[in-house]
């Protein structure tokens, strides 16, 4: 049996988005236990009271909050909810510093109102790794230091609170 071994010359790694295992749990975008919700996500199917509490008011305009605002503590660490790739880092005059992560399962997580960003476009990131620090923005100045967090699944903005601690395979 003179079979010769076959050697692999290509790498198994790629520059694409890291694969998220189906048993990976979706983490909260912060680790500090003192952090709480300071402005809710606007749920179209929610009750009137919760909808009223999730309205933003900016320059004489009422806006439905498509994100959740977390705060209650100054300058807390903001972390990635899952493994992913940093697809955008930018600064917006209304929303502050923004980091957008893309995950291989059709999810996009967006972190807004950051005072400090420690990742760069193109970085691969592990779930739970720090991406920045909470800060302020010009839309919700009254919230003080906070994180505005948005979760997009298959092109639709969803309430992140409905997804934490779920495995990726459940989505």
PDB file of C-alpha atoms in Angstrom:
ATOM      1  CA  UNK A   1       0.000   0.000   0.000  1.00  0.00           C
ATOM      2  CA  UNK A   2       2.007   2.842  -1.403  1.00  0.00           C
ATOM      3  CA  UNK A   3      -0.538   5.592  -0.904  1.00  0.00           C
ATOM      4  CA  UNK A   4       1.095   8.948  -0.490  1.00  0.00           C
ATOM      5  CA  UNK A   5      -0.318  11.390   2.038  1.00  0.00           C
ATOM      6  CA  UNK A   6      -2.150  14.396   0.678  1.00  0.00           C
ATOM      7  CA  UNK A   7      -1.027  17.687   2.143  1.00  0.00           C
ATOM      8  CA  UNK A   8      -3.293  20.662   2.455  1.00  0.00           C
ATOM      9  CA  UNK A   9      -1.734  23.854   1.196  1.00  0.00           C
ATOM     10  CA  UNK A  10      -4.625  26.253   1.830  1.00  0.00           C
ATOM     11  CA  UNK A  11      -5.520  27.702   5.173  1.00  0.00           C
ATOM     12  CA  UNK A  12      -8.833  26.931   6.834  1.00  0.00           C
ATOM     13  CA  UNK A  13      -9.105  30.536   7.947  1.00  0.00           C
ATOM     14  CA  UNK A  14     -10.607  33.243   5.813  1.00  0.00           C
ATOM     15  CA  UNK A  15     -11.095  36.977   5.941  1.00  0.00           C
ATOM     16  CA  UNK A  16     -14.852  36.496   6.077  1.00  0.00           C
ATOM     17  CA  UNK A  17     -17.050  36.989   9.099  1.00  0.00           C
ATOM     18  CA  UNK A  18     -16.208  34.546  11.895  1.00  0.00           C
ATOM     19  CA  UNK A  19     -18.628  31.661  12.161  1.00  0.00           C
ATOM     20  CA  UNK A  20     -20.927  31.781  15.163  1.00  0.00           C
ATOM     21  CA  UNK A  21     -21.609  28.362  16.618  1.00  0.00           C
ATOM     22  CA  UNK A  22     -25.302  27.516  16.834  1.00  0.00           C
ATOM     23  CA  UNK A  23     -24.923  27.024  20.584  1.00  0.00           C
ATOM     24  CA  UNK A  24     -23.454  30.513  21.097  1.00  0.00           C
ATOM     25  CA  UNK A  25     -25.608  32.575  23.444  1.00  0.00           C
ATOM     26  CA  UNK A  26     -26.467  36.181  22.660  1.00  0.00           C
ATOM     27  CA  UNK A  27     -24.911  38.336  25.362  1.00  0.00           C
ATOM     28  CA  UNK A  28     -26.030  41.679  26.722  1.00  0.00           C
ATOM     29  CA  UNK A  29     -23.932  44.557  25.314  1.00  0.00           C
ATOM     30  CA  UNK A  30     -22.613  45.395  28.800  1.00  0.00           C
ATOM     31  CA  UNK A  31     -21.326  43.450  31.820  1.00  0.00           C
ATOM     32  CA  UNK A  32     -21.855  45.904  34.683  1.00  0.00           C
ATOM     33  CA  UNK A  33     -24.738  44.779  36.919  1.00  0.00           C
ATOM     34  CA  UNK A  34     -25.646  48.400  37.785  1.00  0.00           C
ATOM     35  CA  UNK A  35     -26.642  49.132  34.169  1.00  0.00           C
ATOM     36  CA  UNK A  36     -30.393  49.248  33.508  1.00  0.00           C
ATOM     37  CA  UNK A  37     -32.798  50.213  30.734  1.00  0.00           C
ATOM     38  CA  UNK A  38     -33.219  53.995  30.652  1.00  0.00           C
ATOM     39  CA  UNK A  39     -35.310  54.162  27.449  1.00  0.00           C
ATOM     40  CA  UNK A  40     -37.245  51.243  25.992  1.00  0.00           C
ATOM     41  CA  UNK A  41     -37.507  49.950  22.441  1.00  0.00           C
ATOM     42  CA  UNK A  42     -40.711  51.079  20.688  1.00  0.00           C
ATOM     43  CA  UNK A  43     -42.792  47.927  20.233  1.00  0.00           C
ATOM     44  CA  UNK A  44     -45.562  48.363  17.661  1.00  0.00           C
ATOM     45  CA  UNK A  45     -47.495  45.560  19.355  1.00  0.00           C
ATOM     46  CA  UNK A  46     -46.842  46.785  22.898  1.00  0.00           C
ATOM     47  CA  UNK A  47     -49.341  48.490  25.151  1.00  0.00           C
ATOM     48  CA  UNK A  48     -49.917  52.246  24.967  1.00  0.00           C
ATOM     49  CA  UNK A  49     -48.054  52.965  28.219  1.00  0.00           C
ATOM     50  CA  UNK A  50     -44.850  51.203  27.101  1.00  0.00           C
ATOM     51  CA  UNK A  51     -45.101  52.886  23.689  1.00  0.00           C
ATOM     52  CA  UNK A  52     -45.360  56.341  25.277  1.00  0.00           C
ATOM     53  CA  UNK A  53     -42.304  55.615  27.439  1.00  0.00           C
ATOM     54  CA  UNK A  54     -40.282  54.634  24.353  1.00  0.00           C
ATOM     55  CA  UNK A  55     -40.810  57.880  22.438  1.00  0.00           C
ATOM     56  CA  UNK A  56     -37.864  60.234  21.980  1.00  0.00           C
ATOM     57  CA  UNK A  57     -38.361  63.982  21.636  1.00  0.00           C
ATOM     58  CA  UNK A  58     -35.771  65.920  19.654  1.00  0.00           C
ATOM     59  CA  UNK A  59     -36.051  69.399  18.113  1.00  0.00           C
ATOM     60  CA  UNK A  60     -39.861  69.521  18.290  1.00  0.00           C
ATOM     61  CA  UNK A  61     -40.180  66.033  16.798  1.00  0.00           C
ATOM     62  CA  UNK A  62     -41.368  62.799  18.420  1.00  0.00           C
ATOM     63  CA  UNK A  63     -39.453  59.693  17.355  1.00  0.00           C
ATOM     64  CA  UNK A  64     -40.121  56.005  17.965  1.00  0.00           C
ATOM     65  CA  UNK A  65     -37.070  54.480  19.629  1.00  0.00           C
ATOM     66  CA  UNK A  66     -35.744  51.680  17.380  1.00  0.00           C
ATOM     67  CA  UNK A  67     -33.092  50.804  19.952  1.00  0.00           C
ATOM     68  CA  UNK A  68     -32.814  50.281  23.690  1.00  0.00           C
ATOM     69  CA  UNK A  69     -30.919  52.762  25.809  1.00  0.00           C
ATOM     70  CA  UNK A  70     -28.928  51.312  28.709  1.00  0.00           C
ATOM     71  CA  UNK A  71     -27.517  53.534  31.426  1.00  0.00           C
ATOM     72  CA  UNK A  72     -27.535  54.264  35.128  1.00  0.00           C
ATOM     73  CA  UNK A  73     -23.761  54.342  35.418  1.00  0.00           C
ATOM     74  CA  UNK A  74     -21.166  56.611  33.830  1.00  0.00           C
ATOM     75  CA  UNK A  75     -18.659  55.245  31.343  1.00  0.00           C
ATOM     76  CA  UNK A  76     -19.419  51.535  31.548  1.00  0.00           C
ATOM     77  CA  UNK A  77     -17.783  48.977  29.242  1.00  0.00           C
ATOM     78  CA  UNK A  78     -19.677  48.098  26.063  1.00  0.00           C
ATOM     79  CA  UNK A  79     -19.112  44.562  24.754  1.00  0.00           C
ATOM     80  CA  UNK A  80     -19.913  42.566  21.607  1.00  0.00           C
ATOM     81  CA  UNK A  81     -23.028  40.402  21.891  1.00  0.00           C
ATOM     82  CA  UNK A  82     -21.547  37.646  19.671  1.00  0.00           C
ATOM     83  CA  UNK A  83     -18.489  36.874  17.588  1.00  0.00           C
ATOM     84  CA  UNK A  84     -18.481  39.067  14.510  1.00  0.00           C
ATOM     85  CA  UNK A  85     -16.675  41.520  12.298  1.00  0.00           C
ATOM     86  CA  UNK A  86     -16.535  45.296  12.728  1.00  0.00           C
ATOM     87  CA  UNK A  87     -18.060  46.628   9.507  1.00  0.00           C
ATOM     88  CA  UNK A  88     -18.319  50.288  10.479  1.00  0.00           C
ATOM     89  CA  UNK A  89     -16.889  52.766  12.983  1.00  0.00           C
ATOM     90  CA  UNK A  90     -18.110  56.333  12.594  1.00  0.00           C
ATOM     91  CA  UNK A  91     -19.080  59.475  14.433  1.00  0.00           C
ATOM     92  CA  UNK A  92     -22.513  61.025  13.972  1.00  0.00           C
ATOM     93  CA  UNK A  93     -23.453  64.545  15.079  1.00  0.00           C
ATOM     94  CA  UNK A  94     -26.692  63.277  16.668  1.00  0.00           C
ATOM     95  CA  UNK A  95     -25.880  59.723  17.765  1.00  0.00           C
ATOM     96  CA  UNK A  96     -22.236  60.054  18.837  1.00  0.00           C
ATOM     97  CA  UNK A  97     -19.640  57.390  18.087  1.00  0.00           C
ATOM     98  CA  UNK A  98     -21.133  54.291  16.470  1.00  0.00           C
ATOM     99  CA  UNK A  99     -19.799  50.755  15.989  1.00  0.00           C
ATOM    100  CA  UNK A 100     -21.586  48.253  13.763  1.00  0.00           C
ATOM    101  CA  UNK A 101     -20.832  44.523  13.947  1.00  0.00           C
ATOM    102  CA  UNK A 102     -21.945  41.917  11.451  1.00  0.00           C
ATOM    103  CA  UNK A 103     -22.482  38.361  12.610  1.00  0.00           C
ATOM    104  CA  UNK A 104     -22.553  35.322  10.325  1.00  0.00           C
ATOM    105  CA  UNK A 105     -26.124  34.408  11.224  1.00  0.00           C
ATOM    106  CA  UNK A 106     -27.863  37.363   9.573  1.00  0.00           C
ATOM    107  CA  UNK A 107     -27.566  39.609  12.625  1.00  0.00           C
ATOM    108  CA  UNK A 108     -26.189  43.119  12.833  1.00  0.00           C
ATOM    109  CA  UNK A 109     -25.572  44.765  16.194  1.00  0.00           C
ATOM    110  CA  UNK A 110     -25.203  48.541  16.408  1.00  0.00           C
ATOM    111  CA  UNK A 111     -23.668  50.323  19.400  1.00  0.00           C
ATOM    112  CA  UNK A 112     -24.352  54.085  19.544  1.00  0.00           C
ATOM    113  CA  UNK A 113     -23.579  56.965  21.934  1.00  0.00           C
ATOM    114  CA  UNK A 114     -20.070  55.719  22.663  1.00  0.00           C
ATOM    115  CA  UNK A 115     -17.493  58.024  24.238  1.00  0.00           C
ATOM    116  CA  UNK A 116     -14.574  55.752  23.356  1.00  0.00           C
ATOM    117  CA  UNK A 117     -14.134  53.108  20.650  1.00  0.00           C
ATOM    118  CA  UNK A 118     -11.281  50.594  20.859  1.00  0.00           C
ATOM    119  CA  UNK A 119     -11.968  48.590  17.679  1.00  0.00           C
ATOM    120  CA  UNK A 120     -11.442  49.423  14.016  1.00  0.00           C
ATOM    121  CA  UNK A 121     -13.215  48.561  10.784  1.00  0.00           C
ATOM    122  CA  UNK A 122     -12.258  45.078   9.640  1.00  0.00           C
ATOM    123  CA  UNK A 123     -11.464  43.757  13.136  1.00  0.00           C
ATOM    124  CA  UNK A 124     -12.766  40.312  14.027  1.00  0.00           C
ATOM    125  CA  UNK A 125     -14.219  40.346  17.511  1.00  0.00           C
ATOM    126  CA  UNK A 126     -15.200  37.714  20.037  1.00  0.00           C
ATOM    127  CA  UNK A 127     -18.508  37.784  21.886  1.00  0.00           C
ATOM    128  CA  UNK A 128     -18.026  39.513  25.250  1.00  0.00           C
ATOM    129  CA  UNK A 129     -14.954  41.474  24.107  1.00  0.00           C
ATOM    130  CA  UNK A 130     -14.926  45.195  24.903  1.00  0.00           C
ATOM    131  CA  UNK A 131     -15.579  47.441  21.919  1.00  0.00           C
ATOM    132  CA  UNK A 132     -15.858  50.777  23.715  1.00  0.00           C
ATOM    133  CA  UNK A 133     -17.279  52.828  26.566  1.00  0.00           C
ATOM    134  CA  UNK A 134     -20.722  54.360  27.064  1.00  0.00           C
ATOM    135  CA  UNK A 135     -21.126  58.060  26.389  1.00  0.00           C
ATOM    136  CA  UNK A 136     -23.665  60.661  25.352  1.00  0.00           C
ATOM    137  CA  UNK A 137     -25.409  61.847  22.215  1.00  0.00           C
ATOM    138  CA  UNK A 138     -27.376  64.871  21.044  1.00  0.00           C
ATOM    139  CA  UNK A 139     -30.734  63.108  20.593  1.00  0.00           C
ATOM    140  CA  UNK A 140     -31.182  62.028  24.213  1.00  0.00           C
ATOM    141  CA  UNK A 141     -28.987  64.369  26.244  1.00  0.00           C
ATOM    142  CA  UNK A 142     -31.242  63.867  29.272  1.00  0.00           C
ATOM    143  CA  UNK A 143     -30.153  60.207  29.519  1.00  0.00           C
ATOM    144  CA  UNK A 144     -26.569  61.140  30.438  1.00  0.00           C
ATOM    145  CA  UNK A 145     -23.902  58.488  29.877  1.00  0.00           C
ATOM    146  CA  UNK A 146     -25.584  55.550  28.177  1.00  0.00           C
ATOM    147  CA  UNK A 147     -25.471  53.042  25.327  1.00  0.00           C
ATOM    148  CA  UNK A 148     -28.038  53.049  22.553  1.00  0.00           C
ATOM    149  CA  UNK A 149     -28.132  49.468  21.287  1.00  0.00           C
ATOM    150  CA  UNK A 150     -29.872  48.312  18.127  1.00  0.00           C
ATOM    151  CA  UNK A 151     -30.278  44.721  16.930  1.00  0.00           C
ATOM    152  CA  UNK A 152     -31.133  43.876  13.332  1.00  0.00           C
ATOM    153  CA  UNK A 153     -32.018  40.312  12.391  1.00  0.00           C
ATOM    154  CA  UNK A 154     -32.413  39.447   8.707  1.00  0.00           C
ATOM    155  CA  UNK A 155     -32.978  43.103   7.854  1.00  0.00           C
ATOM    156  CA  UNK A 156     -35.552  43.806  10.566  1.00  0.00           C
ATOM    157  CA  UNK A 157     -34.939  45.892  13.691  1.00  0.00           C
ATOM    158  CA  UNK A 158     -36.059  43.902  16.736  1.00  0.00           C
ATOM    159  CA  UNK A 159     -36.312  44.369  20.494  1.00  0.00           C
ATOM    160  CA  UNK A 160     -32.950  43.104  21.799  1.00  0.00           C
ATOM    161  CA  UNK A 161     -34.460  42.208  25.179  1.00  0.00           C
ATOM    162  CA  UNK A 162     -36.313  39.342  23.445  1.00  0.00           C
ATOM    163  CA  UNK A 163     -33.040  37.747  22.264  1.00  0.00           C
ATOM    164  CA  UNK A 164     -30.532  37.851  25.140  1.00  0.00           C
ATOM    165  CA  UNK A 165     -29.401  34.468  26.462  1.00  0.00           C
ATOM    166  CA  UNK A 166     -30.934  32.672  23.470  1.00  0.00           C
ATOM    167  CA  UNK A 167     -28.740  30.428  21.370  1.00  0.00           C
ATOM    168  CA  UNK A 168     -28.096  31.480  17.830  1.00  0.00           C
ATOM    169  CA  UNK A 169     -29.843  28.274  16.671  1.00  0.00           C
ATOM    170  CA  UNK A 170     -33.109  29.483  18.281  1.00  0.00           C
ATOM    171  CA  UNK A 171     -33.296  32.512  15.994  1.00  0.00           C
TER     172      UNK A 171
END
